[in-house]
PDB file of C-alpha atoms in Angstrom:
ATOM      1  CA  UNK X   1     -17.777  -4.850  -0.517  1.00  0.00           C
ATOM      2  CA  UNK X   2     -16.897  -1.829   1.713  1.00  0.00           C
ATOM      3  CA  UNK X   3     -17.494   1.855   1.467  1.00  0.00           C
ATOM      4  CA  UNK X   4     -14.078   3.064   2.858  1.00  0.00           C
ATOM      5  CA  UNK X   5     -11.042   1.463   4.851  1.00  0.00           C
ATOM      6  CA  UNK X   6      -9.452   3.181   7.707  1.00  0.00           C
ATOM      7  CA  UNK X   7      -6.018   1.887   8.596  1.00  0.00           C
ATOM      8  CA  UNK X   8      -3.846   2.342  11.635  1.00  0.00           C
ATOM      9  CA  UNK X   9      -0.285   1.068  11.479  1.00  0.00           C
ATOM     10  CA  UNK X  10       2.650   0.848  13.822  1.00  0.00           C
ATOM     11  CA  UNK X  11       6.067  -0.331  12.502  1.00  0.00           C
ATOM     12  CA  UNK X  12       9.125  -1.730  14.308  1.00  0.00           C
ATOM     13  CA  UNK X  13      12.234  -3.401  12.948  1.00  0.00           C
ATOM     14  CA  UNK X  14      10.606  -6.738  12.841  1.00  0.00           C
ATOM     15  CA  UNK X  15       6.795  -6.408  13.167  1.00  0.00           C
ATOM     16  CA  UNK X  16       4.078  -4.341  11.613  1.00  0.00           C
ATOM     17  CA  UNK X  17       0.748  -3.935  13.831  1.00  0.00           C
ATOM     18  CA  UNK X  18      -2.003  -3.069  11.623  1.00  0.00           C
ATOM     19  CA  UNK X  19      -5.747  -2.439  12.490  1.00  0.00           C
ATOM     20  CA  UNK X  20      -8.143  -2.047   9.592  1.00  0.00           C
ATOM     21  CA  UNK X  21     -11.663  -0.722  10.097  1.00  0.00           C
ATOM     22  CA  UNK X  22     -14.010  -1.215   7.077  1.00  0.00           C
ATOM     23  CA  UNK X  23     -16.983   1.113   6.807  1.00  0.00           C
ATOM     24  CA  UNK X  24     -19.854  -0.950   5.371  1.00  0.00           C
ATOM     25  CA  UNK X  25     -22.363   0.668   3.033  1.00  0.00           C
ATOM     26  CA  UNK X  26     -26.171   0.664   3.483  1.00  0.00           C
ATOM     27  CA  UNK X  27     -25.961  -0.575   7.045  1.00  0.00           C
ATOM     28  CA  UNK X  28     -26.790   1.386  10.075  1.00  0.00           C
ATOM     29  CA  UNK X  29     -29.219   4.366  10.215  1.00  0.00           C
ATOM     30  CA  UNK X  30     -28.438   6.360   6.999  1.00  0.00           C
ATOM     31  CA  UNK X  31     -25.095   8.386   7.704  1.00  0.00           C
ATOM     32  CA  UNK X  32     -25.629   8.891  11.413  1.00  0.00           C
ATOM     33  CA  UNK X  33     -24.325   5.338  12.500  1.00  0.00           C
ATOM     34  CA  UNK X  34     -22.389   3.478   9.724  1.00  0.00           C
ATOM     35  CA  UNK X  35     -21.582  -0.179  10.473  1.00  0.00           C
ATOM     36  CA  UNK X  36     -18.026  -1.298  10.615  1.00  0.00           C
ATOM     37  CA  UNK X  37     -15.888  -4.228  10.914  1.00  0.00           C
ATOM     38  CA  UNK X  38     -12.452  -4.478  12.320  1.00  0.00           C
ATOM     39  CA  UNK X  39      -9.368  -6.616  11.498  1.00  0.00           C
ATOM     40  CA  UNK X  40      -6.225  -6.747  13.557  1.00  0.00           C
ATOM     41  CA  UNK X  41      -3.080  -8.118  12.269  1.00  0.00           C
ATOM     42  CA  UNK X  42       0.391  -8.630  13.705  1.00  0.00           C
ATOM     43  CA  UNK X  43       2.735  -9.234  10.855  1.00  0.00           C
ATOM     44  CA  UNK X  44       6.389 -10.619  11.271  1.00  0.00           C
ATOM     45  CA  UNK X  45       8.481  -8.642   8.694  1.00  0.00           C
ATOM     46  CA  UNK X  46      11.107 -10.350   6.731  1.00  0.00           C
ATOM     47  CA  UNK X  47      12.712  -7.171   5.623  1.00  0.00           C
ATOM     48  CA  UNK X  48      12.033  -3.573   6.125  1.00  0.00           C
ATOM     49  CA  UNK X  49      13.694  -0.760   3.926  1.00  0.00           C
ATOM     50  CA  UNK X  50      13.367   3.026   4.043  1.00  0.00           C
ATOM     51  CA  UNK X  51      14.410   5.831   1.847  1.00  0.00           C
ATOM     52  CA  UNK X  52      13.755   8.741   3.950  1.00  0.00           C
ATOM     53  CA  UNK X  53      14.947  11.372   1.521  1.00  0.00           C
ATOM     54  CA  UNK X  54      12.424  10.117  -1.045  1.00  0.00           C
ATOM     55  CA  UNK X  55       9.776   9.438   1.609  1.00  0.00           C
ATOM     56  CA  UNK X  56       9.448   5.731   0.815  1.00  0.00           C
ATOM     57  CA  UNK X  57       9.185   2.813   3.153  1.00  0.00           C
ATOM     58  CA  UNK X  58       8.964  -0.837   2.036  1.00  0.00           C
ATOM     59  CA  UNK X  59       8.524  -4.207   3.681  1.00  0.00           C
ATOM     60  CA  UNK X  60       8.148  -7.900   2.885  1.00  0.00           C
ATOM     61  CA  UNK X  61       6.395 -10.597   4.661  1.00  0.00           C
ATOM     62  CA  UNK X  62       5.187 -14.197   4.265  1.00  0.00           C
ATOM     63  CA  UNK X  63       1.388 -14.665   3.677  1.00  0.00           C
ATOM     64  CA  UNK X  64       1.803 -18.436   3.275  1.00  0.00           C
ATOM     65  CA  UNK X  65       4.722 -20.803   3.080  1.00  0.00           C
ATOM     66  CA  UNK X  66       5.129 -20.336  -0.666  1.00  0.00           C
ATOM     67  CA  UNK X  67       3.936 -16.658  -1.223  1.00  0.00           C
ATOM     68  CA  UNK X  68       5.566 -13.470   0.003  1.00  0.00           C
ATOM     69  CA  UNK X  69       3.953 -10.018  -0.004  1.00  0.00           C
ATOM     70  CA  UNK X  70       5.810  -6.906  -0.923  1.00  0.00           C
ATOM     71  CA  UNK X  71       4.431  -3.584   0.303  1.00  0.00           C
ATOM     72  CA  UNK X  72       6.020  -0.214  -0.833  1.00  0.00           C
ATOM     73  CA  UNK X  73       4.561   3.219   0.423  1.00  0.00           C
ATOM     74  CA  UNK X  74       5.420   6.280  -1.391  1.00  0.00           C
ATOM     75  CA  UNK X  75       4.770   9.417   0.503  1.00  0.00           C
ATOM     76  CA  UNK X  76       3.147  12.308  -1.309  1.00  0.00           C
ATOM     77  CA  UNK X  77       2.370  15.976  -0.536  1.00  0.00           C
ATOM     78  CA  UNK X  78      -0.404  16.992   1.941  1.00  0.00           C
ATOM     79  CA  UNK X  79      -0.079  13.674   4.060  1.00  0.00           C
ATOM     80  CA  UNK X  80      -1.150  11.536   1.273  1.00  0.00           C
ATOM     81  CA  UNK X  81       0.629   8.361   0.184  1.00  0.00           C
ATOM     82  CA  UNK X  82       0.332   5.632  -2.388  1.00  0.00           C
ATOM     83  CA  UNK X  83       0.657   1.997  -1.419  1.00  0.00           C
ATOM     84  CA  UNK X  84       1.694  -0.646  -3.772  1.00  0.00           C
ATOM     85  CA  UNK X  85       1.051  -4.293  -2.865  1.00  0.00           C
ATOM     86  CA  UNK X  86       2.653  -7.117  -4.912  1.00  0.00           C
ATOM     87  CA  UNK X  87       2.461 -10.911  -4.159  1.00  0.00           C
ATOM     88  CA  UNK X  88       5.437 -13.084  -5.316  1.00  0.00           C
ATOM     89  CA  UNK X  89       5.123 -16.895  -5.640  1.00  0.00           C
ATOM     90  CA  UNK X  90       7.658 -19.123  -7.180  1.00  0.00           C
ATOM     91  CA  UNK X  91       9.647 -16.074  -8.187  1.00  0.00           C
ATOM     92  CA  UNK X  92       6.737 -14.738 -10.226  1.00  0.00           C
ATOM     93  CA  UNK X  93       4.632 -11.600  -9.798  1.00  0.00           C
ATOM     94  CA  UNK X  94       1.109 -12.528  -9.129  1.00  0.00           C
ATOM     95  CA  UNK X  95      -1.783 -10.585 -10.102  1.00  0.00           C
ATOM     96  CA  UNK X  96      -3.529  -8.379  -9.148  1.00  0.00           C
ATOM     97  CA  UNK X  97      -0.932  -5.583  -8.257  1.00  0.00           C
ATOM     98  CA  UNK X  98      -2.815  -3.355  -5.760  1.00  0.00           C
ATOM     99  CA  UNK X  99      -2.420   0.444  -5.747  1.00  0.00           C
ATOM    100  CA  UNK X 100      -4.192   2.252  -3.058  1.00  0.00           C
ATOM    101  CA  UNK X 101      -4.314   5.993  -2.535  1.00  0.00           C
ATOM    102  CA  UNK X 102      -4.300   6.807   1.215  1.00  0.00           C
ATOM    103  CA  UNK X 103      -4.390   9.866   3.566  1.00  0.00           C
ATOM    104  CA  UNK X 104      -2.475  10.098   6.758  1.00  0.00           C
ATOM    105  CA  UNK X 105      -4.498  11.758   9.566  1.00  0.00           C
ATOM    106  CA  UNK X 106      -2.013  11.409  12.428  1.00  0.00           C
ATOM    107  CA  UNK X 107       1.634  10.652  13.251  1.00  0.00           C
ATOM    108  CA  UNK X 108       0.511   8.421  16.142  1.00  0.00           C
ATOM    109  CA  UNK X 109      -1.186   5.026  15.505  1.00  0.00           C
ATOM    110  CA  UNK X 110      -4.872   4.982  17.155  1.00  0.00           C
ATOM    111  CA  UNK X 111      -4.654   1.302  17.255  1.00  0.00           C
ATOM    112  CA  UNK X 112      -7.973   1.072  15.267  1.00  0.00           C
ATOM    113  CA  UNK X 113     -10.084   2.630  18.009  1.00  0.00           C
ATOM    114  CA  UNK X 114     -11.814   5.120  15.709  1.00  0.00           C
ATOM    115  CA  UNK X 115     -14.924   3.064  15.542  1.00  0.00           C
ATOM    116  CA  UNK X 116     -14.912   1.680  19.168  1.00  0.00           C
ATOM    117  CA  UNK X 117     -18.277   2.096  20.913  1.00  0.00           C
ATOM    118  CA  UNK X 118     -20.334   1.904  17.725  1.00  0.00           C
ATOM    119  CA  UNK X 119     -20.101   2.742  14.035  1.00  0.00           C
ATOM    120  CA  UNK X 120     -18.949   5.967  12.456  1.00  0.00           C
ATOM    121  CA  UNK X 121     -20.985   8.869  11.193  1.00  0.00           C
ATOM    122  CA  UNK X 122     -20.805  10.121   7.644  1.00  0.00           C
ATOM    123  CA  UNK X 123     -19.232  13.421   8.702  1.00  0.00           C
ATOM    124  CA  UNK X 124     -16.312  11.715  10.414  1.00  0.00           C
ATOM    125  CA  UNK X 125     -15.667   9.312   7.496  1.00  0.00           C
ATOM    126  CA  UNK X 126     -15.794  12.463   5.019  1.00  0.00           C
ATOM    127  CA  UNK X 127     -13.337  14.297   7.257  1.00  0.00           C
ATOM    128  CA  UNK X 128     -10.954  11.407   7.428  1.00  0.00           C
ATOM    129  CA  UNK X 129     -11.152  10.925   3.650  1.00  0.00           C
ATOM    130  CA  UNK X 130     -10.064  14.566   2.947  1.00  0.00           C
ATOM    131  CA  UNK X 131     -10.714  16.457  -0.234  1.00  0.00           C
ATOM    132  CA  UNK X 132      -8.412  14.715  -2.755  1.00  0.00           C
ATOM    133  CA  UNK X 133      -8.470  11.051  -1.430  1.00  0.00           C
ATOM    134  CA  UNK X 134      -9.682   9.607  -4.819  1.00  0.00           C
ATOM    135  CA  UNK X 135      -7.622  10.966  -7.635  1.00  0.00           C
ATOM    136  CA  UNK X 136      -8.407   9.986 -11.208  1.00  0.00           C
ATOM    137  CA  UNK X 137      -5.893   7.489 -12.683  1.00  0.00           C
ATOM    138  CA  UNK X 138      -7.576   7.936 -16.156  1.00  0.00           C
ATOM    139  CA  UNK X 139      -4.536   9.434 -17.915  1.00  0.00           C
ATOM    140  CA  UNK X 140      -2.392   6.353 -17.267  1.00  0.00           C
ATOM    141  CA  UNK X 141      -3.684   2.851 -16.584  1.00  0.00           C
ATOM    142  CA  UNK X 142       0.026   1.503 -16.728  1.00  0.00           C
ATOM    143  CA  UNK X 143       1.615  -0.762 -19.150  1.00  0.00           C
ATOM    144  CA  UNK X 144       4.140  -3.733 -19.351  1.00  0.00           C
ATOM    145  CA  UNK X 145       7.309  -3.430 -21.512  1.00  0.00           C
ATOM    146  CA  UNK X 146      10.401  -5.571 -22.092  1.00  0.00           C
ATOM    147  CA  UNK X 147      13.443  -3.820 -20.497  1.00  0.00           C
ATOM    148  CA  UNK X 148      16.471  -5.692 -21.819  1.00  0.00           C
ATOM    149  CA  UNK X 149      14.881  -9.124 -20.951  1.00  0.00           C
ATOM    150  CA  UNK X 150      13.341  -7.948 -17.755  1.00  0.00           C
ATOM    151  CA  UNK X 151       9.767  -7.047 -17.236  1.00  0.00           C
ATOM    152  CA  UNK X 152       8.978  -3.449 -16.427  1.00  0.00           C
ATOM    153  CA  UNK X 153       5.630  -2.555 -15.376  1.00  0.00           C
ATOM    154  CA  UNK X 154       4.710   1.121 -15.400  1.00  0.00           C
ATOM    155  CA  UNK X 155       1.924   1.944 -13.149  1.00  0.00           C
ATOM    156  CA  UNK X 156      -0.045   5.239 -12.675  1.00  0.00           C
ATOM    157  CA  UNK X 157       1.713   8.249 -10.878  1.00  0.00           C
ATOM    158  CA  UNK X 158       5.082   7.211 -12.529  1.00  0.00           C
ATOM    159  CA  UNK X 159       5.616   4.230 -10.252  1.00  0.00           C
ATOM    160  CA  UNK X 160       7.510   1.355 -11.837  1.00  0.00           C
ATOM    161  CA  UNK X 161       8.012  -2.214 -10.987  1.00  0.00           C
ATOM    162  CA  UNK X 162      10.803  -4.219 -12.522  1.00  0.00           C
ATOM    163  CA  UNK X 163      11.180  -7.970 -12.280  1.00  0.00           C
ATOM    164  CA  UNK X 164      14.803  -8.842 -12.816  1.00  0.00           C
ATOM    165  CA  UNK X 165      15.425 -12.320 -14.285  1.00  0.00           C
ATOM    166  CA  UNK X 166      19.160 -12.697 -13.365  1.00  0.00           C
ATOM    167  CA  UNK X 167      20.295 -15.247 -10.905  1.00  0.00           C
ATOM    168  CA  UNK X 168      18.032 -15.566  -8.035  1.00  0.00           C
ATOM    169  CA  UNK X 169      15.962 -12.711  -9.476  1.00  0.00           C
ATOM    170  CA  UNK X 170      14.802  -9.598  -7.772  1.00  0.00           C
ATOM    171  CA  UNK X 171      11.882  -7.134  -7.788  1.00  0.00           C
ATOM    172  CA  UNK X 172      12.558  -3.440  -7.940  1.00  0.00           C
ATOM    173  CA  UNK X 173      10.005  -0.571  -7.125  1.00  0.00           C
ATOM    174  CA  UNK X 174      10.913   3.019  -7.939  1.00  0.00           C
ATOM    175  CA  UNK X 175       9.656   6.316  -9.388  1.00  0.00           C
ATOM    176  CA  UNK X 176      10.088   6.662 -13.069  1.00  0.00           C
ATOM    177  CA  UNK X 177      13.334   8.811 -13.691  1.00  0.00           C
ATOM    178  CA  UNK X 178      14.643   8.150 -10.165  1.00  0.00           C
ATOM    179  CA  UNK X 179      16.027   4.667 -10.492  1.00  0.00           C
ATOM    180  CA  UNK X 180      18.837   5.573  -8.182  1.00  0.00           C
ATOM    181  CA  UNK X 181      16.241   5.803  -5.343  1.00  0.00           C
ATOM    182  CA  UNK X 182      14.766   2.442  -5.624  1.00  0.00           C
ATOM    183  CA  UNK X 183      13.585  -0.306  -3.289  1.00  0.00           C
ATOM    184  CA  UNK X 184      14.875  -3.774  -4.257  1.00  0.00           C
ATOM    185  CA  UNK X 185      13.690  -7.121  -2.852  1.00  0.00           C
ATOM    186  CA  UNK X 186      15.726 -10.313  -3.641  1.00  0.00           C
ATOM    187  CA  UNK X 187      13.766 -13.321  -4.530  1.00  0.00           C
TER     188      UNK X 187
END
């Protein structure tokens, strides 16, 4: 278990460079020196899509020979964003579907150097999190409905995920009411 995750990302047409720093609870000297772990990933992307007018970016990559991960990031106001992560195996959506609320603190990737030279202090972690990093999803836990033979999953914040069962199949991710601005991954 970790207290907080700090991610630094840099995209290109074919690669995603991601550094993840996890802040560990109850390790270190109170909040003066919180212990951290760092994971560095270089991910070869199969596809990358962007809808700049809607502030959406999406990409797909293999996590094993038979499993593909789809990530879609919806930009929100005040440099916040929602990341949806879905794994696909044998043309099926695997659980869990992950939904993460994130805050952007810089336009430039730090390369995950935030905790170099030691742990982080509580003040820095609090500043990076921001005032509204953990909104409440209590109003809508999501639901699954039959959409003319296709599975439609409604997630909090009006995000929808549709598994099309047509030939070959596809997965669409979009904001409810804005199906014309959708990201589609062919399976």
